[in-house]
């Protein structure tokens, strides 16, 4: 499910104390009709997430995330 992720997302998590944590979320193949596999780099834990999350990330362009000019 995660040998060849379909999407990798670099995430910066901002804590309330002003510190940051950076990690990569990798999303893989379908687990079933509604979910797919995901994991955070450097972790052995595998999660099942809603496929909508993967679909939004794979179908979004940078221009979709920027404010309108």
Short mmCIF file of N, CA and C in Angstrom, two decimals:
data_model
loop_
_atom_site.label_atom_id
_atom_site.label_comp_id
_atom_site.label_asym_id
_atom_site.label_seq_id
_atom_site.Cartn_x
_atom_site.Cartn_y
_atom_site.Cartn_z
N UNK A 1 0.77 -1.19 0.00
CA UNK A 1 0.00 0.00 0.00
C UNK A 1 0.82 1.28 0.00
N UNK A 2 2.08 1.22 0.54
CA UNK A 2 2.88 2.44 0.63
C UNK A 2 4.26 2.30 -0.02
N UNK A 3 4.48 1.22 -0.78
CA UNK A 3 5.77 1.05 -1.45
C UNK A 3 6.05 2.18 -2.43
N UNK A 4 5.02 2.63 -3.11
CA UNK A 4 5.12 3.72 -4.07
C UNK A 4 3.98 4.70 -3.79
N UNK A 5 4.18 5.64 -2.85
CA UNK A 5 3.10 6.57 -2.49
C UNK A 5 2.58 7.34 -3.69
N UNK A 6 1.27 7.56 -3.73
CA UNK A 6 0.69 8.34 -4.82
C UNK A 6 0.87 9.83 -4.59
N UNK A 7 1.08 10.21 -3.33
CA UNK A 7 1.33 11.62 -3.02
C UNK A 7 2.15 11.70 -1.74
N UNK A 8 3.09 12.64 -1.72
CA UNK A 8 3.87 12.96 -0.52
C UNK A 8 3.69 14.44 -0.25
N UNK A 9 3.35 14.77 0.99
CA UNK A 9 3.07 16.15 1.36
C UNK A 9 4.00 16.55 2.50
N UNK A 10 4.74 17.65 2.30
CA UNK A 10 5.58 18.18 3.37
C UNK A 10 4.71 19.08 4.25
N UNK A 11 4.71 18.80 5.55
CA UNK A 11 3.84 19.49 6.49
C UNK A 11 4.70 20.21 7.54
N UNK A 12 4.34 21.44 7.84
CA UNK A 12 4.93 22.16 8.96
C UNK A 12 3.83 22.38 9.98
N UNK A 13 4.01 21.81 11.16
CA UNK A 13 3.04 21.89 12.24
C UNK A 13 3.50 22.98 13.20
N UNK A 14 2.65 23.98 13.44
CA UNK A 14 2.98 25.09 14.32
C UNK A 14 2.35 24.86 15.69
N UNK A 15 3.20 24.77 16.70
CA UNK A 15 2.74 24.57 18.08
C UNK A 15 2.33 25.91 18.69
N UNK A 16 1.52 25.86 19.74
CA UNK A 16 1.08 27.07 20.43
C UNK A 16 2.25 27.87 21.02
N UNK A 17 3.34 27.18 21.36
CA UNK A 17 4.49 27.86 21.95
C UNK A 17 5.42 28.48 20.91
N UNK A 18 5.02 28.42 19.62
CA UNK A 18 5.81 29.01 18.55
C UNK A 18 6.79 28.06 17.89
N UNK A 19 6.95 26.87 18.45
CA UNK A 19 7.86 25.90 17.83
C UNK A 19 7.19 25.24 16.62
N UNK A 20 8.01 24.63 15.80
CA UNK A 20 7.52 23.96 14.58
C UNK A 20 8.01 22.53 14.54
N UNK A 21 7.22 21.69 13.93
CA UNK A 21 7.64 20.33 13.61
C UNK A 21 7.39 20.12 12.13
N UNK A 22 8.35 19.50 11.45
CA UNK A 22 8.21 19.22 10.02
C UNK A 22 8.19 17.72 9.81
N UNK A 23 7.31 17.29 8.94
CA UNK A 23 7.26 15.87 8.59
C UNK A 23 6.67 15.72 7.19
N UNK A 24 6.83 14.54 6.64
CA UNK A 24 6.26 14.23 5.33
C UNK A 24 5.17 13.19 5.51
N UNK A 25 3.99 13.50 5.00
CA UNK A 25 2.87 12.57 5.00
C UNK A 25 2.85 11.89 3.64
N UNK A 26 2.94 10.57 3.64
CA UNK A 26 2.90 9.80 2.40
C UNK A 26 1.58 9.04 2.33
N UNK A 27 0.92 9.14 1.19
CA UNK A 27 -0.39 8.50 1.00
C UNK A 27 -0.27 7.49 -0.13
N UNK A 28 -0.72 6.28 0.14
CA UNK A 28 -0.55 5.19 -0.80
C UNK A 28 -1.84 4.73 -1.45
N UNK A 29 -1.90 3.45 -1.71
CA UNK A 29 -3.00 2.86 -2.46
C UNK A 29 -4.26 2.69 -1.61
N UNK A 30 -5.33 2.34 -2.30
CA UNK A 30 -6.61 2.13 -1.63
C UNK A 30 -6.54 0.95 -0.68
N UNK A 31 -7.16 1.13 0.48
CA UNK A 31 -7.34 0.03 1.43
C UNK A 31 -8.66 -0.67 1.13
N UNK A 32 -9.68 0.13 0.90
CA UNK A 32 -11.01 -0.36 0.53
C UNK A 32 -11.70 0.74 -0.27
N UNK A 33 -13.00 0.64 -0.42
CA UNK A 33 -13.70 1.59 -1.29
C UNK A 33 -13.72 3.03 -0.74
N UNK A 34 -13.52 3.20 0.58
CA UNK A 34 -13.60 4.53 1.18
C UNK A 34 -12.30 5.05 1.78
N UNK A 35 -11.27 4.22 1.88
CA UNK A 35 -10.06 4.65 2.57
C UNK A 35 -8.80 4.21 1.83
N UNK A 36 -7.69 4.84 2.22
CA UNK A 36 -6.39 4.48 1.66
C UNK A 36 -5.36 4.50 2.77
N UNK A 37 -4.18 3.96 2.47
CA UNK A 37 -3.11 3.88 3.46
C UNK A 37 -2.33 5.19 3.51
N UNK A 38 -1.83 5.53 4.70
CA UNK A 38 -0.99 6.72 4.86
C UNK A 38 -0.04 6.48 6.02
N UNK A 39 1.09 7.19 5.97
CA UNK A 39 1.99 7.16 7.11
C UNK A 39 2.87 8.40 7.09
N UNK A 40 3.44 8.69 8.25
CA UNK A 40 4.36 9.81 8.39
C UNK A 40 5.76 9.24 8.28
N UNK A 41 6.61 9.96 7.51
CA UNK A 41 7.97 9.46 7.32
C UNK A 41 8.63 9.20 8.68
N UNK A 42 9.58 8.31 8.69
CA UNK A 42 10.32 7.93 9.90
C UNK A 42 9.43 7.29 10.96
N UNK A 43 8.28 6.79 10.58
CA UNK A 43 7.39 6.09 11.51
C UNK A 43 6.98 4.75 10.89
N UNK A 44 6.83 3.76 11.73
CA UNK A 44 6.36 2.46 11.25
C UNK A 44 4.85 2.34 11.30
N UNK A 45 4.18 3.34 11.89
CA UNK A 45 2.72 3.29 12.00
C UNK A 45 2.08 3.56 10.64
N UNK A 46 1.06 2.79 10.32
CA UNK A 46 0.31 2.97 9.09
C UNK A 46 -1.12 3.33 9.47
N UNK A 47 -1.63 4.36 8.84
CA UNK A 47 -2.97 4.86 9.12
C UNK A 47 -3.89 4.55 7.95
N UNK A 48 -5.16 4.51 8.23
CA UNK A 48 -6.19 4.43 7.21
C UNK A 48 -6.90 5.78 7.21
N UNK A 49 -6.86 6.49 6.06
CA UNK A 49 -7.50 7.80 5.97
C UNK A 49 -8.54 7.79 4.86
N UNK A 50 -9.46 8.70 4.92
CA UNK A 50 -10.50 8.84 3.92
C UNK A 50 -9.87 9.16 2.56
N UNK A 51 -10.31 8.47 1.52
CA UNK A 51 -9.75 8.70 0.19
C UNK A 51 -9.96 10.12 -0.32
N UNK A 52 -10.94 10.82 0.22
CA UNK A 52 -11.18 12.20 -0.19
C UNK A 52 -9.96 13.07 0.08
N UNK A 53 -9.27 12.81 1.19
CA UNK A 53 -8.06 13.57 1.51
C UNK A 53 -7.02 13.40 0.41
N UNK A 54 -6.77 12.17 0.01
CA UNK A 54 -5.81 11.90 -1.07
C UNK A 54 -6.27 12.54 -2.38
N UNK A 55 -7.54 12.41 -2.69
CA UNK A 55 -8.04 12.94 -3.94
C UNK A 55 -7.88 14.46 -4.01
N UNK A 56 -8.18 15.14 -2.91
CA UNK A 56 -8.02 16.60 -2.88
C UNK A 56 -6.56 16.97 -3.08
N UNK A 57 -5.64 16.28 -2.39
CA UNK A 57 -4.22 16.60 -2.50
C UNK A 57 -3.66 16.31 -3.88
N UNK A 58 -4.10 15.23 -4.51
CA UNK A 58 -3.56 14.89 -5.83
C UNK A 58 -4.18 15.72 -6.94
N UNK A 59 -5.33 16.32 -6.70
CA UNK A 59 -6.00 17.08 -7.75
C UNK A 59 -5.90 18.59 -7.54
N UNK A 60 -5.09 19.02 -6.57
CA UNK A 60 -4.95 20.43 -6.27
C UNK A 60 -3.68 20.97 -6.91
N UNK A 61 -3.78 22.12 -7.53
CA UNK A 61 -2.61 22.81 -8.09
C UNK A 61 -2.20 23.91 -7.13
N UNK A 62 -0.95 24.32 -7.21
CA UNK A 62 -0.47 25.41 -6.35
C UNK A 62 -1.33 26.64 -6.53
N UNK A 63 -1.73 26.92 -7.75
CA UNK A 63 -2.56 28.13 -8.00
C UNK A 63 -3.90 28.04 -7.29
N UNK A 64 -4.40 26.82 -7.02
CA UNK A 64 -5.66 26.67 -6.29
C UNK A 64 -5.51 27.10 -4.83
N UNK A 65 -4.29 27.08 -4.32
CA UNK A 65 -4.05 27.39 -2.91
C UNK A 65 -3.68 28.85 -2.66
N UNK A 66 -3.38 29.58 -3.72
CA UNK A 66 -2.97 30.97 -3.58
C UNK A 66 -4.19 31.89 -3.58
N UNK A 67 -4.09 33.03 -2.88
CA UNK A 67 -5.21 33.98 -2.90
C UNK A 67 -5.45 34.50 -4.32
N UNK A 68 -6.68 34.85 -4.58
CA UNK A 68 -7.02 35.41 -5.91
C UNK A 68 -6.31 36.74 -6.08
N UNK A 69 -5.86 36.98 -7.28
CA UNK A 69 -5.12 38.23 -7.57
C UNK A 69 -6.05 39.42 -7.66
#
